[in-house]
Coordinates of N, CA and C in Angstrom, one line a residue:
X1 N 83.1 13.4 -43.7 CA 82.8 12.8 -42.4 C 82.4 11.3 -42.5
X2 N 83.4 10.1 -41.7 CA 82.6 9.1 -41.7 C 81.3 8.7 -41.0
X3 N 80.6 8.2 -42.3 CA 78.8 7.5 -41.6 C 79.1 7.0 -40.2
X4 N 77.9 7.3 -39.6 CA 77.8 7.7 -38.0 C 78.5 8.6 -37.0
X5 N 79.4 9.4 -37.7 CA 80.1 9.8 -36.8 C 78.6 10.9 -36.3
X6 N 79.2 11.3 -35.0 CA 78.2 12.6 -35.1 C 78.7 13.7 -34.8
X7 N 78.6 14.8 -35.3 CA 79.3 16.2 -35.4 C 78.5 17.1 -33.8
X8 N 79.5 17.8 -33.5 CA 79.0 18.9 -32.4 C 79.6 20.4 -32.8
X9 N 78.5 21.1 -32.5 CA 78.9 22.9 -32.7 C 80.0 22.7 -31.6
X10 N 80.8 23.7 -32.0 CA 81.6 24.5 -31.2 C 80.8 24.5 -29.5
X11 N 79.9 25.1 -29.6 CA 79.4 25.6 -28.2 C 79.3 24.3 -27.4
X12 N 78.7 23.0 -28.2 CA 78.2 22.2 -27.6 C 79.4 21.5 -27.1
X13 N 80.5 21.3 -27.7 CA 81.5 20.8 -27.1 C 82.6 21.4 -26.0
X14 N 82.3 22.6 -26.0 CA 83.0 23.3 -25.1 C 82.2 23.3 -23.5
X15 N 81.2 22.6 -24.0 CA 80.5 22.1 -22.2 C 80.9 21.7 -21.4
X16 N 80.5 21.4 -20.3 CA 80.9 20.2 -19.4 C 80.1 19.4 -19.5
X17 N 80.3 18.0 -18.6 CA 79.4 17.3 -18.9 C 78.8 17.0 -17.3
X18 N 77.5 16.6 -17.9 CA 76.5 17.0 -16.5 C 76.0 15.4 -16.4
X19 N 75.6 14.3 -15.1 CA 75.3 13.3 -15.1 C 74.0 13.1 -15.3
X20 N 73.5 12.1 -15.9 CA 72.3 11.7 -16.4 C 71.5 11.1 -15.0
X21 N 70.4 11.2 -14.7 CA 69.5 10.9 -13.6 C 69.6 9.4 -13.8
X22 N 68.6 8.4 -13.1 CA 67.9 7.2 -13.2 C 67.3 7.1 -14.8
X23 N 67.8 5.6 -15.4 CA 67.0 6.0 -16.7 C 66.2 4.8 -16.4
X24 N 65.2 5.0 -16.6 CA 63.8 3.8 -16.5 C 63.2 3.3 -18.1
X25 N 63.9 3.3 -19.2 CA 63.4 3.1 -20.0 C 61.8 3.5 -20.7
X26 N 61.3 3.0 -21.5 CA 60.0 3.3 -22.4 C 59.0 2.6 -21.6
X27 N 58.3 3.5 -21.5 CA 56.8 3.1 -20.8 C 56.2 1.8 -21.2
X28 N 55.7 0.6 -20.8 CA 56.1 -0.7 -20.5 C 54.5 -0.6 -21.9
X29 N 54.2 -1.1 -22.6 CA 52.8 -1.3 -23.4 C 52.2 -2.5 -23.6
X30 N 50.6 -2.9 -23.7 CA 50.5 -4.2 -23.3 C 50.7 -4.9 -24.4
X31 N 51.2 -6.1 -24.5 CA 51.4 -7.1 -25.9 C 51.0 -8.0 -25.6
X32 N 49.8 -8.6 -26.2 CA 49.8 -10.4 -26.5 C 49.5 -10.9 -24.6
X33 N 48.9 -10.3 -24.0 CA 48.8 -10.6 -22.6 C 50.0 -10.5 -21.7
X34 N 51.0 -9.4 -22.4 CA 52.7 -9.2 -21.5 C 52.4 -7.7 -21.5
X35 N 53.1 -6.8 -20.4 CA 53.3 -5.6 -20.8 C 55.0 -5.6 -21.1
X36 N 55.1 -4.8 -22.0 CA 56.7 -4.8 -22.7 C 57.0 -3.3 -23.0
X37 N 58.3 -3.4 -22.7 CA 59.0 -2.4 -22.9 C 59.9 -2.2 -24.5
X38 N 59.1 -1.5 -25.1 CA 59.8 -1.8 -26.4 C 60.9 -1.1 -27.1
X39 N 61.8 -1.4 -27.4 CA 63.3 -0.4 -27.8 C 63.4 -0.9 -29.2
X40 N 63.2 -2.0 -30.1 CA 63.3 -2.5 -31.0 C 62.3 -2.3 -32.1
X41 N 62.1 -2.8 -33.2 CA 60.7 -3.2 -34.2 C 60.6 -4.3 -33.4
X42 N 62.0 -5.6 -33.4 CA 61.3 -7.1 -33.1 C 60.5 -7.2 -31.9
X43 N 60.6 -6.3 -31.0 CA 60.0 -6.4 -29.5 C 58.8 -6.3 -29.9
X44 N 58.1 -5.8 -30.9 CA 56.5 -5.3 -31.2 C 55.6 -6.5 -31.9
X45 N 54.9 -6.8 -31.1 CA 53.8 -8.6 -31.7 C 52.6 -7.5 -31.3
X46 N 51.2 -8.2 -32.5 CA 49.7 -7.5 -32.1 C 49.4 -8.3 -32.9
X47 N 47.9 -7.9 -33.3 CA 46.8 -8.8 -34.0 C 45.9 -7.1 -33.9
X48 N 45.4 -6.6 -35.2 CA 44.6 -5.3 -35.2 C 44.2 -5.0 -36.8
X49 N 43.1 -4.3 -36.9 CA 42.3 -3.9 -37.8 C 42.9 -2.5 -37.7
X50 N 42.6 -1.9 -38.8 CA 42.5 -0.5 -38.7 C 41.7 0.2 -40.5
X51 N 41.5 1.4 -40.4 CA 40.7 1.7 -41.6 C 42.1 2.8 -42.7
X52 N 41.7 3.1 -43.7 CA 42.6 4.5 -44.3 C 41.5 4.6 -45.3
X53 N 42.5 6.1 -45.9 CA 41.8 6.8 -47.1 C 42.3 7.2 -48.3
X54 N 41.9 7.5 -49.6 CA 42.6 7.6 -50.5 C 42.5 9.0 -50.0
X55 N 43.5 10.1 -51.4 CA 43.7 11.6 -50.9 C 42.5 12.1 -51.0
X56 N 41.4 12.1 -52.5 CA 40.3 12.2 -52.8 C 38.8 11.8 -51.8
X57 N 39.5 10.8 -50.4 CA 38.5 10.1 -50.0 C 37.0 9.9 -51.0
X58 N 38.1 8.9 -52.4 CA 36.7 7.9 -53.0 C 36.7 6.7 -52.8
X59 N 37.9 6.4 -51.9 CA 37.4 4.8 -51.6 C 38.1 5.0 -49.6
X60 N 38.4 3.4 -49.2 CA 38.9 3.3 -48.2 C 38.7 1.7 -48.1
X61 N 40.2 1.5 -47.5 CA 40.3 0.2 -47.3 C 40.6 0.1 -45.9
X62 N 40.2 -1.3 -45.3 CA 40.2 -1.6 -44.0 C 41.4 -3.3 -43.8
X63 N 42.4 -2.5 -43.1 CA 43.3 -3.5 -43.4 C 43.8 -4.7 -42.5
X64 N 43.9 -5.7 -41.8 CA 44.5 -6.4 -40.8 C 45.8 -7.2 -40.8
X65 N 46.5 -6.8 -39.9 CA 47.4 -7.3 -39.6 C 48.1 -8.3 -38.0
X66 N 48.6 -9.5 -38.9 CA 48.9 -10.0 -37.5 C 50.8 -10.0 -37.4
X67 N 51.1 -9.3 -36.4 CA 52.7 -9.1 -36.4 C 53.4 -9.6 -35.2
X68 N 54.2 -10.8 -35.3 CA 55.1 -11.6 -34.3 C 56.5 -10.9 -34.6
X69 N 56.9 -10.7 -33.2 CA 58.3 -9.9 -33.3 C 58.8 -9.0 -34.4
X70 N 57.7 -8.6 -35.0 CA 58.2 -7.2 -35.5 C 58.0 -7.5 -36.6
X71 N 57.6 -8.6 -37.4 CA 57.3 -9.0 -38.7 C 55.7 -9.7 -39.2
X72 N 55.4 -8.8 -39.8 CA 54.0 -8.9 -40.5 C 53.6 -10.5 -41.4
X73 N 53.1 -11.4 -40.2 CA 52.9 -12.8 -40.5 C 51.7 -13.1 -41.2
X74 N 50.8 -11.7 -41.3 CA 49.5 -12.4 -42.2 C 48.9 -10.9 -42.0
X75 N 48.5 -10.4 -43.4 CA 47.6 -9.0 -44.1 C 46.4 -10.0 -44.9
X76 N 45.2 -9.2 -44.1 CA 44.0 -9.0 -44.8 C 43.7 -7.7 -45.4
X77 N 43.5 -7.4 -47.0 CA 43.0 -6.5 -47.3 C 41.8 -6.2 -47.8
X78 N 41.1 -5.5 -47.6 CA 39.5 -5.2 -48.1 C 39.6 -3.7 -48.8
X79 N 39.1 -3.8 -49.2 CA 39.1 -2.4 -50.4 C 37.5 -2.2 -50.7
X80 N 37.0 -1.0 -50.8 CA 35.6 0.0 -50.6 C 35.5 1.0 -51.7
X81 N 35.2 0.9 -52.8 CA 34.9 2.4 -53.5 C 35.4 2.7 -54.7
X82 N 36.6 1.7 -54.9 CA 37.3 2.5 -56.3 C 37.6 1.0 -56.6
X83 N 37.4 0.5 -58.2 CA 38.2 -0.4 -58.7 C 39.3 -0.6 -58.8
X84 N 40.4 0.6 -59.2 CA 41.6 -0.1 -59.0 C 42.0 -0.5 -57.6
X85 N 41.6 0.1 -56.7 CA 42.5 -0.6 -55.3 C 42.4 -1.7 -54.8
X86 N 40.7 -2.5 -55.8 CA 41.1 -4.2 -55.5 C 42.0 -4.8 -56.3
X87 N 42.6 -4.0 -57.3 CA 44.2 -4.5 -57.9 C 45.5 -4.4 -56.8
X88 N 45.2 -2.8 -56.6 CA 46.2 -2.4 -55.9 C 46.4 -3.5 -54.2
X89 N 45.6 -3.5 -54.1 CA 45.1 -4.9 -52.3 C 45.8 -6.5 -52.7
X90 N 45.8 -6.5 -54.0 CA 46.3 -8.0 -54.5 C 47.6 -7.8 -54.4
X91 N 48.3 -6.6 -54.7 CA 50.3 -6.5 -54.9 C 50.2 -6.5 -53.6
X92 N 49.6 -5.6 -52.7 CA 49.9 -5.2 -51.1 C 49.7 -6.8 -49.9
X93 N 48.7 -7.7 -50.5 CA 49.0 -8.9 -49.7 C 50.0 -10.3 -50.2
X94 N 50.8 -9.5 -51.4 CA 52.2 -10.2 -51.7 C 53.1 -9.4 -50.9
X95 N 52.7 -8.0 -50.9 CA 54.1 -7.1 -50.3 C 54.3 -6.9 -48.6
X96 N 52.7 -7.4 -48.0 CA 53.3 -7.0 -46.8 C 53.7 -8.1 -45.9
X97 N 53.1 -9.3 -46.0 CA 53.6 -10.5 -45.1 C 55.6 -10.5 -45.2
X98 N 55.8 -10.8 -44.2 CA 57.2 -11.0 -44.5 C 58.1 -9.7 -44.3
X99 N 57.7 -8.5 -44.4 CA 57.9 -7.4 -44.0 C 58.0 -7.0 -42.5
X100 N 59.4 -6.0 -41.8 CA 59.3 -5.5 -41.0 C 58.0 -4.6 -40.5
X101 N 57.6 -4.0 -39.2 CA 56.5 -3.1 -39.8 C 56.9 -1.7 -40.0
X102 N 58.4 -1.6 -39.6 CA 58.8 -0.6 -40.3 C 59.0 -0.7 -41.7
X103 N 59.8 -1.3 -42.4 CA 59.9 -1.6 -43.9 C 58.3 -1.6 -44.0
X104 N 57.4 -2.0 -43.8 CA 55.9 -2.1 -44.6 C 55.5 -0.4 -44.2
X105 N 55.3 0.4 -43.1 CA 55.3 1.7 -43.0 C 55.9 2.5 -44.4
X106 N 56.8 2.6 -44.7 CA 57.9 2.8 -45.4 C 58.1 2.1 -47.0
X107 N 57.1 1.4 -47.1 CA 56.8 0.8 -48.8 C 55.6 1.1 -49.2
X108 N 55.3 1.8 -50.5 CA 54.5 2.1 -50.9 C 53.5 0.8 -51.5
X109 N 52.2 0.7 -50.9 CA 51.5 -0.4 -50.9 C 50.5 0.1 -52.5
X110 N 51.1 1.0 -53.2 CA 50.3 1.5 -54.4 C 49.3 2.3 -54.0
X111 N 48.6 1.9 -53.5 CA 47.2 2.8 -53.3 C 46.9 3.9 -51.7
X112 N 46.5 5.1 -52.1 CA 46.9 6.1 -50.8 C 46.2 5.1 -49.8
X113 N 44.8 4.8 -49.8 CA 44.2 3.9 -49.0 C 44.8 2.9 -48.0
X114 N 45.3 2.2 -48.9 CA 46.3 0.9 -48.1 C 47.3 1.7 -47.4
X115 N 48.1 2.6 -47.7 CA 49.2 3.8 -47.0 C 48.6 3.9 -45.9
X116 N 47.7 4.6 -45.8 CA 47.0 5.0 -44.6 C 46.7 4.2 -43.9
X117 N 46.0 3.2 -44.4 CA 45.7 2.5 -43.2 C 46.8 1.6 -42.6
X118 N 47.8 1.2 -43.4 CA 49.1 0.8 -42.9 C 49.5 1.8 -42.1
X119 N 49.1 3.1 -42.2 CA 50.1 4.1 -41.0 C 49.4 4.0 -40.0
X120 N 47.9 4.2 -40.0 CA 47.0 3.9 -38.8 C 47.7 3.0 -37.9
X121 N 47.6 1.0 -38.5 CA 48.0 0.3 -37.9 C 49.4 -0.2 -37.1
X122 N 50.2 0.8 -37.8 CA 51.6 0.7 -37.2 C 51.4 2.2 -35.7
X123 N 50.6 2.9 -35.7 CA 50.2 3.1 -34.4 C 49.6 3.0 -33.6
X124 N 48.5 2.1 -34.0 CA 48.0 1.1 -33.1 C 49.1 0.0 -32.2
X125 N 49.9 -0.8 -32.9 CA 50.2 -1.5 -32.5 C 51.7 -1.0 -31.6
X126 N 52.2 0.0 -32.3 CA 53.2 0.4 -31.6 C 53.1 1.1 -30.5
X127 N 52.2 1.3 -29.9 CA 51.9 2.2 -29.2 C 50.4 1.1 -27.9
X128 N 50.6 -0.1 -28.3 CA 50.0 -1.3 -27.8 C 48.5 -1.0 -27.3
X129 N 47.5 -0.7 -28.6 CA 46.3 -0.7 -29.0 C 45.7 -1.9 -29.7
X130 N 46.7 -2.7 -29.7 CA 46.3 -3.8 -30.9 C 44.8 -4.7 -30.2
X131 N 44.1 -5.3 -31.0 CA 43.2 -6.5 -30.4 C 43.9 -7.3 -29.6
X132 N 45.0 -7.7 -29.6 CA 45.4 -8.7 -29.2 C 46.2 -8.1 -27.5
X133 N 46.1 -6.5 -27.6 CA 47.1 -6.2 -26.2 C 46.6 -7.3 -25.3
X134 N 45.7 -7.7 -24.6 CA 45.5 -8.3 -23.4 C 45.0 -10.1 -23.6
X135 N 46.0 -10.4 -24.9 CA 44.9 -12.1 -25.5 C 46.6 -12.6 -25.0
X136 N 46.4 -13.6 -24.0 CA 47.9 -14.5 -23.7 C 48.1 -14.9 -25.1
X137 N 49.6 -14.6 -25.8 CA 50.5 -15.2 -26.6 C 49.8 -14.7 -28.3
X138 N 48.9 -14.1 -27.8 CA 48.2 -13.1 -29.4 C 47.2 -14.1 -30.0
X139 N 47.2 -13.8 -31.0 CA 46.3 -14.6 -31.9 C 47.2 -15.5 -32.7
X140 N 46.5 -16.7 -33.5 CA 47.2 -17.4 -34.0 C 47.3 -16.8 -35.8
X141 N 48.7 -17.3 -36.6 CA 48.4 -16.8 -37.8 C 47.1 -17.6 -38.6
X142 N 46.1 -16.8 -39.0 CA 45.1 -17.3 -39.8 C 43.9 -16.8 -39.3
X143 N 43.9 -16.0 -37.8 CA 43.1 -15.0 -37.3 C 42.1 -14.5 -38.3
X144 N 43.0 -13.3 -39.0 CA 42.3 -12.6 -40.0 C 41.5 -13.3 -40.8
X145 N 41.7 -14.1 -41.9 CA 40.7 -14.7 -42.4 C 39.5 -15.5 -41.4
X146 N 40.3 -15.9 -40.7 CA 38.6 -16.4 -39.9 C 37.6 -15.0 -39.5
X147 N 37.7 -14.1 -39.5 CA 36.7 -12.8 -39.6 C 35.9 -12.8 -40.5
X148 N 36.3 -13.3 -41.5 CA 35.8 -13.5 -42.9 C 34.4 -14.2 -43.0
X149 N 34.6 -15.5 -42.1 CA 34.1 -16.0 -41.5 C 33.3 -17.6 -42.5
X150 N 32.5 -18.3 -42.9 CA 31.9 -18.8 -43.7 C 32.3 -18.2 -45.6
X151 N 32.7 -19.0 -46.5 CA 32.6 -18.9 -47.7 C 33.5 -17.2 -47.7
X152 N 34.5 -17.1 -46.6 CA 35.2 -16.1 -46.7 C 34.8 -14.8 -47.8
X153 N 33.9 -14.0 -47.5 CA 33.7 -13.1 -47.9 C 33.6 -11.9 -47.2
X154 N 33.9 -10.9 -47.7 CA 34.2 -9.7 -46.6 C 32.4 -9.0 -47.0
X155 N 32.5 -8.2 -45.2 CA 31.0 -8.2 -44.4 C 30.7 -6.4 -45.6
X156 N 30.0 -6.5 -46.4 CA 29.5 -5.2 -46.8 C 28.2 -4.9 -46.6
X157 N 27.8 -3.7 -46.4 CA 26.6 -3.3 -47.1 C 26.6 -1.9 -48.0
X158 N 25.4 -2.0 -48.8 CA 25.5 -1.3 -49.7 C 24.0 -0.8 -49.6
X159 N 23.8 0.7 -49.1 CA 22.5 0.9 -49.6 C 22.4 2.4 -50.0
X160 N 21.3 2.4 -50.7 CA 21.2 3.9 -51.7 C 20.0 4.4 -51.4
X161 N 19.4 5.9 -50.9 CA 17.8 6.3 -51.0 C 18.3 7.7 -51.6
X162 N 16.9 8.0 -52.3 CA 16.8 9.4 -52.8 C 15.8 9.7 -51.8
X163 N 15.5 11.1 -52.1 CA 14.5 11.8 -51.3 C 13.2 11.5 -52.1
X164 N 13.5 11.5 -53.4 CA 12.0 11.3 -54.0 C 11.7 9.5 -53.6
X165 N 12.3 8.8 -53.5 CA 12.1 7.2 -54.3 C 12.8 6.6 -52.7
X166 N 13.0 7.3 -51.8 CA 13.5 6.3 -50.7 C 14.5 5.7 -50.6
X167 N 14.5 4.3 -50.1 CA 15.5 3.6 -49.8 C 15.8 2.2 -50.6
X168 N 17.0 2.0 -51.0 CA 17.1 0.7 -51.6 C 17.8 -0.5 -50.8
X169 N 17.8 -1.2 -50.1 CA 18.9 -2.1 -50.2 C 19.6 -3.4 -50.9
X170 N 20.6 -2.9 -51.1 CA 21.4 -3.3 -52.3 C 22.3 -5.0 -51.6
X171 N 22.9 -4.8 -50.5 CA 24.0 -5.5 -50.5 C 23.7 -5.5 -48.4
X172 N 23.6 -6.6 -47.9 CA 23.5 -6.7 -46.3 C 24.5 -7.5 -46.0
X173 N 25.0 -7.9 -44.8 CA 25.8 -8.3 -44.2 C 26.1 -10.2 -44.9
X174 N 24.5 -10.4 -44.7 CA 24.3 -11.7 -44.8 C 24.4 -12.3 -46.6
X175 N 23.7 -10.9 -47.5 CA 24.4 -11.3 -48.8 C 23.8 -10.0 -49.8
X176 N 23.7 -10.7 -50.8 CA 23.1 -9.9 -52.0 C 21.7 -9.7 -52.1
X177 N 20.9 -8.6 -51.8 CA 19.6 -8.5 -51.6 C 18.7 -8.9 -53.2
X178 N 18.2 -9.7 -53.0 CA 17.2 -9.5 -53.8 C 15.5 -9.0 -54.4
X179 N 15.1 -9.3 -53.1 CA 13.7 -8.6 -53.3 C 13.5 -8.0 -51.7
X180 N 13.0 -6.6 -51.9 CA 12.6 -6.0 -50.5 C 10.7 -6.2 -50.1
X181 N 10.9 -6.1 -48.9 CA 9.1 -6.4 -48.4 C 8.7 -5.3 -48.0
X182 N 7.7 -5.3 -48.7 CA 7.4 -3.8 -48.3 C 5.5 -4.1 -47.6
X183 N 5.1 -3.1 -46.9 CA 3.6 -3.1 -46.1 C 2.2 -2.8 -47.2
X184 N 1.7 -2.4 -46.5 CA 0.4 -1.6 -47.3 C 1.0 -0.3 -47.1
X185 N 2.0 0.6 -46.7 CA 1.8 1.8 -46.8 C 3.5 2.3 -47.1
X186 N 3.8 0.7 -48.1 CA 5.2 1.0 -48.7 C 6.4 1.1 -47.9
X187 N 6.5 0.9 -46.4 CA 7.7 0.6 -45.8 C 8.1 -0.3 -45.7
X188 N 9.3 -0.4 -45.2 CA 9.9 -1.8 -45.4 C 9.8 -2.5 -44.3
X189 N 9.8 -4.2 -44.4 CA 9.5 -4.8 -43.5 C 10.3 -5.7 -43.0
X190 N 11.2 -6.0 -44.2 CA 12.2 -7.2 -44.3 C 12.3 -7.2 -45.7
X191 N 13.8 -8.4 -45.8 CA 14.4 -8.5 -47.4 C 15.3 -9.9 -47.5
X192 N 14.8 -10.1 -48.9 CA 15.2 -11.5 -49.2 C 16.5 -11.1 -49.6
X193 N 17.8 -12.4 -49.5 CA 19.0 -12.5 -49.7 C 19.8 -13.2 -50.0
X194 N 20.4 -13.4 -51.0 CA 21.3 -14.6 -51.3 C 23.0 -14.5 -50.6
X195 N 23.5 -15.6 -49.7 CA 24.7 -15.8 -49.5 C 25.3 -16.0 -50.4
X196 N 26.2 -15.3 -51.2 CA 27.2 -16.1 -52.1 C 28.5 -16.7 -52.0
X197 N 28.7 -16.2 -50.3 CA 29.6 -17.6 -50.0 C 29.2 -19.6 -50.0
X198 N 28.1 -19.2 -49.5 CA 26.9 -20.6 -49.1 C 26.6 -21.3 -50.7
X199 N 26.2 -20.3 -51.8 CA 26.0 -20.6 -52.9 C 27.6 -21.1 -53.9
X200 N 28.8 -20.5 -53.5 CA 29.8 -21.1 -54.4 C 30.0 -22.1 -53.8
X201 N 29.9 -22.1 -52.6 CA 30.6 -23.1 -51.9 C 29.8 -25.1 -52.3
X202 N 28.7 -24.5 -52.3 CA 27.8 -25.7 -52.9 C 28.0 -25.5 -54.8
X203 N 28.2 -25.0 -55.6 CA 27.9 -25.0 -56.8 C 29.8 -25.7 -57.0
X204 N 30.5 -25.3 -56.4 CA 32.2 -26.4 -56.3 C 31.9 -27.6 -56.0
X205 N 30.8 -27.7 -55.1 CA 30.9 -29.4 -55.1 C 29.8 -30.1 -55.6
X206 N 29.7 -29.8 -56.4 CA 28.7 -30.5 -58.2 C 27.1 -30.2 -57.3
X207 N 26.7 -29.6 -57.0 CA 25.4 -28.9 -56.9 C 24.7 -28.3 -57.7
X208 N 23.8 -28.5 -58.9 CA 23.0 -27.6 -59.3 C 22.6 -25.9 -59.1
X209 N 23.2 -25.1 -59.7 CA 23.1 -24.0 -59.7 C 22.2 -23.5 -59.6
X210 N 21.1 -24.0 -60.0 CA 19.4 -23.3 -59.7 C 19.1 -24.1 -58.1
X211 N 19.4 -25.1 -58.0 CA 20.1 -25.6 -56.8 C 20.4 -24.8 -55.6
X212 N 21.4 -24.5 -55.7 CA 22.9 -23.7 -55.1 C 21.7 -22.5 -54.8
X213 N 21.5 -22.0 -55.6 CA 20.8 -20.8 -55.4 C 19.7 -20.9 -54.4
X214 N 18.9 -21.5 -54.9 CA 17.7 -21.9 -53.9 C 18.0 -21.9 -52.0
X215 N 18.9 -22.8 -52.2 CA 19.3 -23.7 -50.7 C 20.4 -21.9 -49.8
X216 N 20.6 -21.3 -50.8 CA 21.5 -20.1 -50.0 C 20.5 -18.5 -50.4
X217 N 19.3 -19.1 -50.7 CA 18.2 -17.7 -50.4 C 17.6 -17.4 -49.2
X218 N 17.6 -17.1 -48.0 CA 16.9 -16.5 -47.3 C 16.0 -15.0 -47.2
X219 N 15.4 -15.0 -45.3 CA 14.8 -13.6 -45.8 C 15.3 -13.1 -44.1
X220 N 15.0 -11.8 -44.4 CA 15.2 -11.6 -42.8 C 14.1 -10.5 -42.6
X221 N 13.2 -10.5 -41.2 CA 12.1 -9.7 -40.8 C 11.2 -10.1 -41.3
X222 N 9.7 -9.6 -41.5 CA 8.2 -10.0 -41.2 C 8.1 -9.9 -43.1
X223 N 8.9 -10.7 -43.6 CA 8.9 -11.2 -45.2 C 7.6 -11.6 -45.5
X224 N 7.3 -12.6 -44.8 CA 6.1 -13.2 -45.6 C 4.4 -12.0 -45.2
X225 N 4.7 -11.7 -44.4 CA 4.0 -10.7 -44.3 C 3.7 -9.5 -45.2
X226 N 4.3 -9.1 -45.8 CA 4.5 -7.7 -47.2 C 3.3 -8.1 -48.2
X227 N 2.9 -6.6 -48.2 CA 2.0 -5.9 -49.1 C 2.7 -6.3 -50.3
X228 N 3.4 -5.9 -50.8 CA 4.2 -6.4 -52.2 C 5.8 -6.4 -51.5
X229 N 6.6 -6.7 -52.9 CA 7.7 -7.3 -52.9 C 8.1 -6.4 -54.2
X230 N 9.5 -6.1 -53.9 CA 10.3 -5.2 -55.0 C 11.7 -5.4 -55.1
X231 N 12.7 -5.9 -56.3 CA 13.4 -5.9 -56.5 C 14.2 -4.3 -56.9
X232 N 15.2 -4.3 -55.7 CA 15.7 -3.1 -55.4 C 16.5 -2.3 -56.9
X233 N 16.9 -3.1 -57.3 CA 17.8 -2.9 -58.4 C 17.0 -2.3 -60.0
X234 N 16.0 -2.4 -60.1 CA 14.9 -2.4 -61.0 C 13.8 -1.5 -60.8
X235 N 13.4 -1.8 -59.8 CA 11.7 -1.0 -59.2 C 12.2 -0.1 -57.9

């Protein structure tokens, strides 16, 4: 049989044929400040985050995509939990720009993580969930990294408590924790932090690195106030 033909049972062709009602096409979904009716990939433009998971859930990556007519014009990848998948995040932001979002659905981005979260986001957007459903004309390409925001580094935290020994924090929004403040009765009150966006960004342009460091230390909460001070990592 030649490709496309399409084959019918016996039964089905011995029908009649019965007329088709009004056809009103696909429910109209919002894009970029338009509602659209989509029949195509190209018809599909958004701007959207979304999260996935490896099969094991030991990591998860959180991925962004900005897609003009149906083609993936700029991937942010972030990766959580497992070392290889900040390898695997490096091939995936050569593999997905430039890609349909079907072809990117449909290509293995290496890591189950990135999979997933690429399937998440191709139903966000196809299905007109994206950030951008209601922004006239979407976002511009370069969106994604501006989330990033200052010295482009992605927003983590990282903190660890036992039951015996409490709480540590390791890693805040604003940077790498260094010493915690603690009261007279050992709770915490606030925590010193280094930006190491703020810090490379000055040690690139011939700044003294004891320097650098200083000028991108802060604290946040009733710091100067603390009973003692504890380096989370150590004590």
């Amino acid at each position: 049989m030649a490709k496309g033909t399409i084959a019918y049972t016996k039964e089905v062709e011995n029908m009649c044929v019965v007329g088709k009602g009004a056809y009103h096409g696909p429910a109209p979904i919002p894009q970029e400040g338009e509602w659209t009716q989509v029949t195509t990939i190209a018809d599909v433009s958004g701007f959207t985050h979304g999260v996935g998971w490896c099969a094991p859930q030991q990591g998860a990556c959180k991925l962004t995509l900005n897609v003009k007519n149906g083609i993936i014009e700029e991937a942010l990848v972030e990766t959580l939990g497992c070392s290889g998948m900040t390898h695997s995040a490096a091939m995936a932001s050569e593999i997905l720009p430039g890609k349909t979002l079907l072809e990117a659905l449909n290509t293995d981005l290496v890591c189950d993580a990135i999979n997933t979260a690429m399937r998440e986001l191709f139903l966000q957007i196809v299905y007109g969930r994206s950030q951008s459903a209601f922004s006239e004309g979407g976002l511009n390409v370069g969106a994604g990294l501006e989330d990033l925001g200052k010295g482009l580094r992605s927003q983590v935290g990282t903190m660890y408590g036992t039951r015996a020994k409490g709480t540590r924090y390791l890693e805040m929004t604003e940077g790498y924790v260094t010493r915690m403040a603690l009261d007279e009765n050992d709770f915490v009150i606030g925590y010193e932090f280094v930006s190491f966006g703020k810090m490379m960004d000055a040690i690139k342009k011939g700044v003294d690195a004891n320097e650098a460091l200083a000028a991108a230390t802060n604290h946040y909460g009733r710091f100067d106030d603390a009973a003692k001070y504890i380096d989370p990592r150590k004590e």
